[in-house]
XYZ file of C-alpha atoms in Angstrom:
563
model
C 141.615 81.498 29.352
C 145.053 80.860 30.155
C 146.581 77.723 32.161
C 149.086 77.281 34.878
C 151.757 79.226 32.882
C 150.467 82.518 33.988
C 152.367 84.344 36.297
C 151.700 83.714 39.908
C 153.621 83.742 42.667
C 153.708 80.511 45.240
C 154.595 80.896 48.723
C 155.166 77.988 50.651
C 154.055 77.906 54.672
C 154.631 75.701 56.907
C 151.719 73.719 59.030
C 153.414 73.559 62.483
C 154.227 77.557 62.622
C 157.429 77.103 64.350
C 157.963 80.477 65.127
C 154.334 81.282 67.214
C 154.728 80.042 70.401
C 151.175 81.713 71.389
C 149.688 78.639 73.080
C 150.100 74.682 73.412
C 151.670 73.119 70.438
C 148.478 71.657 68.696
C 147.557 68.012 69.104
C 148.388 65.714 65.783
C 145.601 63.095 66.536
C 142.758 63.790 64.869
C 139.524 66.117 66.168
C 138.228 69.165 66.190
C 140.558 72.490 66.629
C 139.981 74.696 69.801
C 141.040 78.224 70.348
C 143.382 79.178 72.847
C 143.162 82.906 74.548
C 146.983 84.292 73.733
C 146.615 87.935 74.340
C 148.721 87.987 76.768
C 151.271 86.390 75.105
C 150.898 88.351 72.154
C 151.262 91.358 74.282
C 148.815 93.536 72.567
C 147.874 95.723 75.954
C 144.785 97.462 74.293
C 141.969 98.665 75.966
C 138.532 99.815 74.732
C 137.635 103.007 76.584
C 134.324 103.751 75.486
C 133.908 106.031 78.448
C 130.558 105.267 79.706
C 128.900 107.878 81.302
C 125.723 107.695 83.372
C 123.984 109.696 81.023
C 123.928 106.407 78.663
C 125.189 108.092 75.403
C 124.575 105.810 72.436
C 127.734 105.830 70.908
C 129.147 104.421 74.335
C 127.555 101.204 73.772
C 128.637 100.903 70.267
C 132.211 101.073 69.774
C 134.755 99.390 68.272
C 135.450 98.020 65.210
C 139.214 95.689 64.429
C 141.149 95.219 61.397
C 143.663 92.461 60.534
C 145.949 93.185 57.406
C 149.185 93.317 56.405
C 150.209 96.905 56.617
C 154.082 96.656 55.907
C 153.684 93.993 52.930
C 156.332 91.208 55.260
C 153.714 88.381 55.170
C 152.594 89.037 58.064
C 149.225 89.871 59.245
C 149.018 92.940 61.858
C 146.505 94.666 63.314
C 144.327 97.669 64.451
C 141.771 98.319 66.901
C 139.461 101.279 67.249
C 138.812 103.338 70.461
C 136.458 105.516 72.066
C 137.178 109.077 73.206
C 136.907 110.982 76.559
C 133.243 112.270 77.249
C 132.161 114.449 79.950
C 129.293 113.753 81.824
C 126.955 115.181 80.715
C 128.277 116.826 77.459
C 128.837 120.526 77.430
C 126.658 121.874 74.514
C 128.931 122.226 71.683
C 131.529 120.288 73.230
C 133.293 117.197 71.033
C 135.157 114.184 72.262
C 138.533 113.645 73.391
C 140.944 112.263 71.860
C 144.127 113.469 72.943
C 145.199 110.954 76.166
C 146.868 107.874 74.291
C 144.589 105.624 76.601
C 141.777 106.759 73.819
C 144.267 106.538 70.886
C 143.118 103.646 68.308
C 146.093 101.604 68.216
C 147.914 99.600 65.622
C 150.249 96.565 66.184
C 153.040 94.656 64.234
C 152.989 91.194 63.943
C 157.109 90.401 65.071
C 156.439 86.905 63.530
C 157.306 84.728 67.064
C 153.839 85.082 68.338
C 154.498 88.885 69.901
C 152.909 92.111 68.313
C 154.987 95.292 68.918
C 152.972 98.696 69.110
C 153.969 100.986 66.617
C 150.381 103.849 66.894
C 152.592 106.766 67.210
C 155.171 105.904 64.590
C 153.302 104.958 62.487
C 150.870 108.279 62.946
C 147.322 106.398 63.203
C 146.252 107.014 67.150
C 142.950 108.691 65.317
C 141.554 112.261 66.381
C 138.036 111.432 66.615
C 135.402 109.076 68.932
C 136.309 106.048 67.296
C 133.738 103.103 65.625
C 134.784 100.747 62.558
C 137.433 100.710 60.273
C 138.273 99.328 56.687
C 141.458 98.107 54.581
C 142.307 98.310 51.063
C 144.750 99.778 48.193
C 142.860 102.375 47.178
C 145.723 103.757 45.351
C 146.723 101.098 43.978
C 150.393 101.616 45.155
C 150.930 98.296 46.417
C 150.271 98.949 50.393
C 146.949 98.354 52.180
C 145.957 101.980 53.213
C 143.369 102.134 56.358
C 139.945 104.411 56.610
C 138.635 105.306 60.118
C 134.916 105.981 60.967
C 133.327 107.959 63.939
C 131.386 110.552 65.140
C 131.137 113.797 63.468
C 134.409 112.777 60.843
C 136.055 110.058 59.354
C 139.689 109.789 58.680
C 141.408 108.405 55.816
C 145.325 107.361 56.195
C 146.918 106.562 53.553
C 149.795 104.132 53.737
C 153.437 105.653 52.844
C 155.235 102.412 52.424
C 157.703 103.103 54.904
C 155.938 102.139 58.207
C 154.396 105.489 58.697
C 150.591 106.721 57.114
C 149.348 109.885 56.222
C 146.274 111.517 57.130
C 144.811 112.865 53.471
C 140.718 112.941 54.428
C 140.597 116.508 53.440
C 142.188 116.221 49.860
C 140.964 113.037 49.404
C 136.864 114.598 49.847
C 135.806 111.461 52.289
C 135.514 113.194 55.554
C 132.071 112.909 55.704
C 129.466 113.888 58.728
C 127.153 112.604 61.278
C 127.554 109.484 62.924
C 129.527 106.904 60.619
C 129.793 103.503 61.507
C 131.000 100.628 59.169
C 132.632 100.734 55.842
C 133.699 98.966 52.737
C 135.883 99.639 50.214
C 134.362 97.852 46.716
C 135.002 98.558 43.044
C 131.228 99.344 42.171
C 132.185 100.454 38.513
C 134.713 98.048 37.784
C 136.957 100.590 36.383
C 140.128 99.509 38.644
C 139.965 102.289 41.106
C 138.309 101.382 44.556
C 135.200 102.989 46.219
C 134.014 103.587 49.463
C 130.649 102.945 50.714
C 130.160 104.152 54.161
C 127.099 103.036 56.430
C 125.475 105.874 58.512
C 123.491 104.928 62.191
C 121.500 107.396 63.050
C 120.354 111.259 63.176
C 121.766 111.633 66.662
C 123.648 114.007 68.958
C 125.012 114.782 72.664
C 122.291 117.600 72.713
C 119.564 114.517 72.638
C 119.718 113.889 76.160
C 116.778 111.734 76.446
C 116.208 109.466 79.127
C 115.492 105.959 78.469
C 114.219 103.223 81.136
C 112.361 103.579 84.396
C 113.425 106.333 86.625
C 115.318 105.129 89.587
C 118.662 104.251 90.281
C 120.496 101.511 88.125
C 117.511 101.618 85.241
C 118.381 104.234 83.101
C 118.936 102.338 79.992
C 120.575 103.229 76.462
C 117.703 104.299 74.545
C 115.894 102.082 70.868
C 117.237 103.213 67.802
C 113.400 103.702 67.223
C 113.745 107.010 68.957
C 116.167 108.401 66.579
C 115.521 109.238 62.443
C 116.950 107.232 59.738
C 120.102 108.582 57.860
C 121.374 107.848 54.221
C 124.750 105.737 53.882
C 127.281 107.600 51.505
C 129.198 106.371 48.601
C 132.248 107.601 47.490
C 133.447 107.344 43.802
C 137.498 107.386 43.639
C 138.313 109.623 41.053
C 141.919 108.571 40.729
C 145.021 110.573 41.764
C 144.034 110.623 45.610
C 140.515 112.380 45.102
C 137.208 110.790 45.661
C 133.825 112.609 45.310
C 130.465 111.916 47.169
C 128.279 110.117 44.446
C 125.566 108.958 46.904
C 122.724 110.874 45.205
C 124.019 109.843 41.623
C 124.163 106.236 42.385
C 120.641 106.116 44.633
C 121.899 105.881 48.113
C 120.409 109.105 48.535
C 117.208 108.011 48.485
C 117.137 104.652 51.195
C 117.943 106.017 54.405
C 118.254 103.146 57.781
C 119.505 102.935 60.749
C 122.890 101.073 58.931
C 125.471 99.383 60.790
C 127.509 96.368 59.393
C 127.997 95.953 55.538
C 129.033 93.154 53.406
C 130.053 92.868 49.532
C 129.479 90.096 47.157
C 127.758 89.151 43.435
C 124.435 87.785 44.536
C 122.869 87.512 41.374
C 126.053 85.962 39.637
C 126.240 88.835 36.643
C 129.454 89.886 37.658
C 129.235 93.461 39.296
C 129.767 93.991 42.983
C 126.313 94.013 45.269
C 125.988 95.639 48.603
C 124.142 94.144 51.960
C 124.049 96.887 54.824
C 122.785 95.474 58.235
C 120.258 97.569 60.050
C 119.043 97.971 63.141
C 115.219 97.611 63.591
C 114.607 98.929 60.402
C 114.267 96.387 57.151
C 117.818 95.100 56.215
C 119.136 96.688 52.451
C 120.372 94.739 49.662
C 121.999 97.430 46.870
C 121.825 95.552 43.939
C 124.126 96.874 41.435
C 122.222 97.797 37.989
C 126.087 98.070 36.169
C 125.595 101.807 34.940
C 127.121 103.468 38.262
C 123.138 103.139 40.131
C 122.004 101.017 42.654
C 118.808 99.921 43.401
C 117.758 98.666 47.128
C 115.839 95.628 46.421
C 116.040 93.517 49.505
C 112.078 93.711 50.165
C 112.198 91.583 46.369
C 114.879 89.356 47.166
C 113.906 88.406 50.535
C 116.015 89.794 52.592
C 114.652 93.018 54.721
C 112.900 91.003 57.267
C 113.141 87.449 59.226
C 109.815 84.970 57.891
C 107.923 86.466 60.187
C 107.972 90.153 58.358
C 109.419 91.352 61.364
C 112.394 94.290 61.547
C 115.336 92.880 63.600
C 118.961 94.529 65.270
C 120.732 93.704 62.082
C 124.535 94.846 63.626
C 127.465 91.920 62.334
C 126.917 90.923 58.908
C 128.526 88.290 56.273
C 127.792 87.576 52.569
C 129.635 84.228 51.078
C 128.484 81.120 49.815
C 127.956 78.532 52.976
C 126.477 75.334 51.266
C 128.880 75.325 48.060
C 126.563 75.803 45.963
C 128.167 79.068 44.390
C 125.211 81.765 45.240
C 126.567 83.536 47.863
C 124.251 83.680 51.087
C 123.543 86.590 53.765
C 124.309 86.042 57.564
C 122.882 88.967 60.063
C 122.562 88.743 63.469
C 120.737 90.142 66.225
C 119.744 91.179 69.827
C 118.378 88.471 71.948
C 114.948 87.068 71.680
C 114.827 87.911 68.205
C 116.934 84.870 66.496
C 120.250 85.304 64.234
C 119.064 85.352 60.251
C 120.352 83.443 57.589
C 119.187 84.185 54.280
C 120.010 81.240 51.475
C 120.176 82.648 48.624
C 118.634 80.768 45.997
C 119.687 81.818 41.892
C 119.586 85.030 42.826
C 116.547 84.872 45.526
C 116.672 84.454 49.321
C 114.408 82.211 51.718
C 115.033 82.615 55.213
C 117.049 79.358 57.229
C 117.692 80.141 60.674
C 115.246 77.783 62.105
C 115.924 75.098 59.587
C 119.483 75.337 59.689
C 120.012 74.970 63.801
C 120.442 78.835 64.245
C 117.618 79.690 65.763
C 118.310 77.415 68.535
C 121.558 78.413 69.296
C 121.207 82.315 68.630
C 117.731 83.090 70.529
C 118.878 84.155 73.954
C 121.834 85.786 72.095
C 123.250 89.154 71.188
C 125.891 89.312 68.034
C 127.939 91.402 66.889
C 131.414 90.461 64.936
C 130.817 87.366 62.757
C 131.840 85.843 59.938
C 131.499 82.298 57.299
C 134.992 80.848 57.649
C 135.974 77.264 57.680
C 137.507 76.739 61.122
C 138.348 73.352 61.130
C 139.470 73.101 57.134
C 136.696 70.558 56.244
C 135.994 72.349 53.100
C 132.395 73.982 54.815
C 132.438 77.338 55.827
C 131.288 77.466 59.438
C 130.058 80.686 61.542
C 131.849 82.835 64.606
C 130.104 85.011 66.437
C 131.141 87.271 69.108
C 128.200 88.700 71.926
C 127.222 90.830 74.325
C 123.681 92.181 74.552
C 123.821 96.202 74.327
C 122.050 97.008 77.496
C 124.761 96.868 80.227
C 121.571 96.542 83.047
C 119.858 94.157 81.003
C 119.498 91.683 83.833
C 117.485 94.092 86.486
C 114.366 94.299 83.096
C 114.721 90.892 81.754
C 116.597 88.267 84.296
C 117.274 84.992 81.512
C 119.055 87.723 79.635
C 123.029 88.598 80.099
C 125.086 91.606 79.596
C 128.398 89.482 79.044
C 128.452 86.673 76.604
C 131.072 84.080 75.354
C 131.165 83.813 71.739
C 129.422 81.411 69.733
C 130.652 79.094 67.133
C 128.929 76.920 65.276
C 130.140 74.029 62.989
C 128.913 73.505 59.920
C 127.785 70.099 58.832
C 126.870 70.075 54.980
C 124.547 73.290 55.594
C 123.003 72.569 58.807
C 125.396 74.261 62.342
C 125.793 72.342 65.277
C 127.239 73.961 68.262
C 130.521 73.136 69.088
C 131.577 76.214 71.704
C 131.766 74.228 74.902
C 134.256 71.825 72.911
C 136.168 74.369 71.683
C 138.729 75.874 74.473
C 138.270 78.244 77.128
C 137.245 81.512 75.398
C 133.842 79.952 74.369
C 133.141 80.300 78.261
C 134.195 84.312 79.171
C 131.447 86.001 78.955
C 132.767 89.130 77.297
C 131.454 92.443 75.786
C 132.125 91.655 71.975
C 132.190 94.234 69.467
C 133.895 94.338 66.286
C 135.633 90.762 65.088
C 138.413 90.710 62.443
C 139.549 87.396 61.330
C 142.740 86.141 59.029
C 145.872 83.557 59.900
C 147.982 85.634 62.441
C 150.833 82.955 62.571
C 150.498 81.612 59.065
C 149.533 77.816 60.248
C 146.388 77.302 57.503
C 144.367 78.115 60.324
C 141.869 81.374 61.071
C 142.466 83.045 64.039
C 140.280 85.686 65.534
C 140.793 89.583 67.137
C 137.807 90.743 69.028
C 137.763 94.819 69.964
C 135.488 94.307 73.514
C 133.232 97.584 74.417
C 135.009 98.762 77.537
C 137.052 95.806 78.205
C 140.392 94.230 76.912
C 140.910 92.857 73.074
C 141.186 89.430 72.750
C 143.369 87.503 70.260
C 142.126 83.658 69.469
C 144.150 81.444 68.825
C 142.930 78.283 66.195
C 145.440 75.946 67.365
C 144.347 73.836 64.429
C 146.122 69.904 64.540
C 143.638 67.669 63.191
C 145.934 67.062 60.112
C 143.182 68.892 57.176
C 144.614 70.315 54.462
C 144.099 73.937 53.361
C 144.616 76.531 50.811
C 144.731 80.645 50.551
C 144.587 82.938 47.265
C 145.959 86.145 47.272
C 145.381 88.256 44.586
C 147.188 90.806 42.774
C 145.053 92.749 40.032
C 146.824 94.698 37.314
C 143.948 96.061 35.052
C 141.572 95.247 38.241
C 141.927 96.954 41.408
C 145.353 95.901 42.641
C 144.316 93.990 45.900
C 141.697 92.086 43.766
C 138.778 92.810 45.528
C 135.413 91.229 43.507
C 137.644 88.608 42.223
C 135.088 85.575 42.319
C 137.025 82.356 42.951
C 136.105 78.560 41.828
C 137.966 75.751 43.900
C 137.998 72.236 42.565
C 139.271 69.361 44.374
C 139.987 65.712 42.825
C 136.994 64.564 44.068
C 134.906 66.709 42.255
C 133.986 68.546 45.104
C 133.595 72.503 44.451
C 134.074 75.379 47.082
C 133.639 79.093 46.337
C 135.173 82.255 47.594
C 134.997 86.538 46.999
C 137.683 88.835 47.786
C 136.904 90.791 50.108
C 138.122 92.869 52.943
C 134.737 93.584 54.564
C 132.203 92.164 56.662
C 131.515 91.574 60.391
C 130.814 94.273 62.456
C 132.553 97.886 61.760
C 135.397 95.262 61.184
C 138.162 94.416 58.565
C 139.478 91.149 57.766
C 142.409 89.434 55.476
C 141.656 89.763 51.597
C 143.305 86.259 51.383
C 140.628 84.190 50.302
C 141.118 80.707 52.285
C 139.857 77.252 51.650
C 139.745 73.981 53.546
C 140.724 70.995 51.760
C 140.263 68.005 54.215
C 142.236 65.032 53.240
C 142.872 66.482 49.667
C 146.440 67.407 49.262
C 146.300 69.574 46.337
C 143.249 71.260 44.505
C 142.495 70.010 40.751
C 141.695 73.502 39.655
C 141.863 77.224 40.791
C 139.463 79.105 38.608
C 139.657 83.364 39.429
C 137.000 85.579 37.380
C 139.003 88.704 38.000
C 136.821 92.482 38.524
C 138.262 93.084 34.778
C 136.466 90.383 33.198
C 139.198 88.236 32.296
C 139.211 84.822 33.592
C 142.429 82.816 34.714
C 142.928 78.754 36.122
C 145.263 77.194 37.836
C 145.972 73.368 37.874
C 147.090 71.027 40.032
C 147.938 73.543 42.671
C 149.133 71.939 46.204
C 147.925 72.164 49.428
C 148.986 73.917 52.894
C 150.800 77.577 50.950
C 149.725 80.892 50.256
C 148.974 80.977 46.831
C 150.001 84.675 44.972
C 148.051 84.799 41.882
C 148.847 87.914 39.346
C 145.697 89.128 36.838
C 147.547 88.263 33.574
């Protein structure tokens, strides 16, 4: 095990983010943070066109997923939103979506640093050629630049990042183009070999030829249609080979053989041996838990571990998804949510088993007239607990005309976590917890480098939305980035062990994925409270080795290098 002498990098930031000028200057006296709304003043002008149609297409009501991540290595996080396509209505038979007006392009911005993102889509060569839904980030390469993989209908697209502001679109050589309808995606290193893989979550059997109508028959009720009319389809995993190439090992590693109705996915060690797990979300069918048997097979065991239904044994709209450890207890636990009436679930995981919490835990309060969709465990308010954002929107755009106490639009939810139980804090914190919006895809990550998370939202049909955490309650905080050398280079599966001088212990994965179709920062980030420095930084790197820091201050990015 070696001490503080290894070699690590340590980049100081400061709290009061001089140079962002997105919103108020946060208040110094003590409190809660609240999020300001600063798209504007960000002047990211996207726009999800998921051209709806009145023939209620799935897809329509689906897209898009967001990525933040920092694609030109300056320290600062950018990001990248997915789009829809042009549809005709109805759909031509053997007619495709259209890609080719830049009001459909999937756009990606550059964080200038001052609180402004510049558009840079067509330089950089990422506008996307097919009906856009989710997105993941990683090195797959290991080149040193975060490369970006695109998932839709019909094909995915891989672009691979060329270090000089542009990407390259190498899905055909690479063998990861895939078919059907792909939705979210993760990139993970299952074998531990150094080389990232790609698990990829399918929806459904579907097509434009399965016109069926759904909902009573007169005008204003046609609805979008269950995913119970539709067959279940097998999620793909892709083994990288090395030198660019990847090939489909779904059938080798038992993917093959658990098909669902998958949406979200979400990577972590459940089980505490070391080797990379995967949770898909699924919709009405029972939720999957991949455990990882460390010989290149899985084995879908979330009916054992307690995980497939809610404690009723019912099936549930499984869509956003997290996986991290929300008590500090260092088992990593399973967030899913769902559509309204049917209660978000939150699975605790317990040495390796899970017992259901939503009711016990003040989620089933807050989520049961609810729809989610992005979401994610992050600590908000830098109290050292990880508490929970949601983003909503129930599916059914004429849900109100079938079931009245139900809404289309929804403000986002976030809930504050208290030692393990959530209290609902949205009305106290700012104006965006009361737009009802049309939330998709949430990506999450410190836009203006303050020690405080900020949020992106992709909204189906509607403009993105950038959150602001204008933070100022004076906690302390502290972010790992990690650079593998005989592990993946990014890190990812690095377990982390934070120990402050109280004794108190928080724990953290590196990871890019989670949420819905959605991408955040790998930086793993911890709230320290009061503490100004932790006593101990303790990384279990993908290789095996192990490697502590000591004594390591508060408020800075901390660059740690696998010795």
């Amino acid at each position: 095990m070696t001490k503080r002498t290894a070699s690590f990098t340590l980049i100081a930031l400061s709290l009061a983010a001089a140079l962002w000028s997105l919103g108020a200057a946060p208040s110094a006296a003590p409190g809660l943070p609240v999020f300001a709304d600063v798209t504007a003043k960000s002047q990211i002008r996207f726009v999800n066109r998921a051209s709806h149609t009145s023939r209620k297409y799935l897809p329509e009501s689906m897209v898009g997923g967001a990525a933040v991540f920092d694609y030109n290595n300056d320290g600062l996080l950018d990001t990248y939103l997915v789009n829809g396509a042009a549809l005709s209505d109805p759909m031509k038979p053997g007619q495709t979506p259209d890609k080719h007006d830049p009001r459909y392009w999937n756009r990606l911005y550059r964080n200038n640093g001052d609180g402004t993102f510049t558009d840079v889509t067509e330089a950089a060569g990422v506008q996307g050629t097919q009906y856009g839904m989710g997105v993941a980030v990683a090195d797959y390469d290991n080149d040193g630049w975060e490369d970006l993989f695109v998932t839709g209908l019909g094909h995915n697209t891989l672009f691979h990042n060329n270090g000089d502001g542009t990407f390259t679109d190498v899905t055909k050589q690479a063998g990861v183009e895939g078919s059907g309808w792909s939705a979210g995606a993760a990139f993970v290193d299952y074998d531990r070999d150094g080389l990232l893989d790609l698990v990829v979550s399918r929806y459904l059997t579907w097509s434009f030829s399965q016109d069926i109508w759904c909902g009573e028959h007169k005008p204003g009720y046609r609805a979008y249609c269950s995913p119970d009319l539709f067959s279940p389809i097998s999620n793909v995993l892709y083994h990288n080979d090395g030198h660019g190439k990847f090939h489909d090992a779904s059938r080798e590693a038992g993917f093959s053989s658990a098909p669902g109705k998958a949406l979200g996915i979400a990577v972590n060690d459940y089980d505490g041996d070391g080797w990379p797990d995967i949770f898909i979300a699924n919709d009405s069918v029972a939720e999957q838990l991949f455990h990882n048997k460390r010989d290149g097979t899985f084995e879908e065991v979330a009916l054992s571990a307690g995980v497939a239904y809610d404690e009723d044994g019912h099936t549930f709209a499984g869509m956003g998804v997290d996986f991290d450890d929300y008590d500090n207890d260092g088992w990593p636990d399973i967030f899913v949510n769902a559509l309204a009436n049917q209660r978000y679930a939150l699975f605790h995981n317990v040495k390796g088993s899970f017992e259901y919490m939503t009711n016990r835990t003040g989620l089933g309060a807050a989520s049961l007239l609810h729809s989610g969709w992005g979401a994610k465990f992050f600590d908000y308010d830098n109290d050292g607990w990880k508490d929970l954002f949601v983003g909503q929107g129930h599916v059914m755009d004429n849900i109100q005309l079938t079931q009245p106490n139900l809404r289309y639009l929804e403000p986002p939810l976030l809930l504050r976590n208290v030692k393990g139980k959530f209290s609902n804090v949205s009305a106290q914190s700012g104006a965006p917890f009361q737009q009802p919006r049309t939330s998709r895809g949430a990506a999450f990550g410190d836009l203006d480098n303050d020690g405080f998370i900020d949020v992106v939202m992709n909204c189906n049909d509607e403009a993105a939305i950038i959150l602001r955490n204008q933070g100022g309650n004076g906690n302390h905080w502290l972010a790992v980035n990690t650079v593998g050398t005989k592990s993946n280079r990014d890190g990812i599966g690095a377990r982390i062990k934070l120990t402050l001088p109280d004794g108190t212990v928080q724990y953290g994965y590196v990871s890019t994925a989670s949420s819905y179709l959605s991408a955040s920062d790998k930086r793993v980030h911890f709230g320290l409270g009061a503490q100004k420095a932790a006593a101990s930084l303790e990384i279990t790197w993908p290789s095996g080795k192990t490697h502590r820091l000591e004594n390591v201050k508060a408020d800075q990015v901390v660059k740690v290098k696998e010795p």
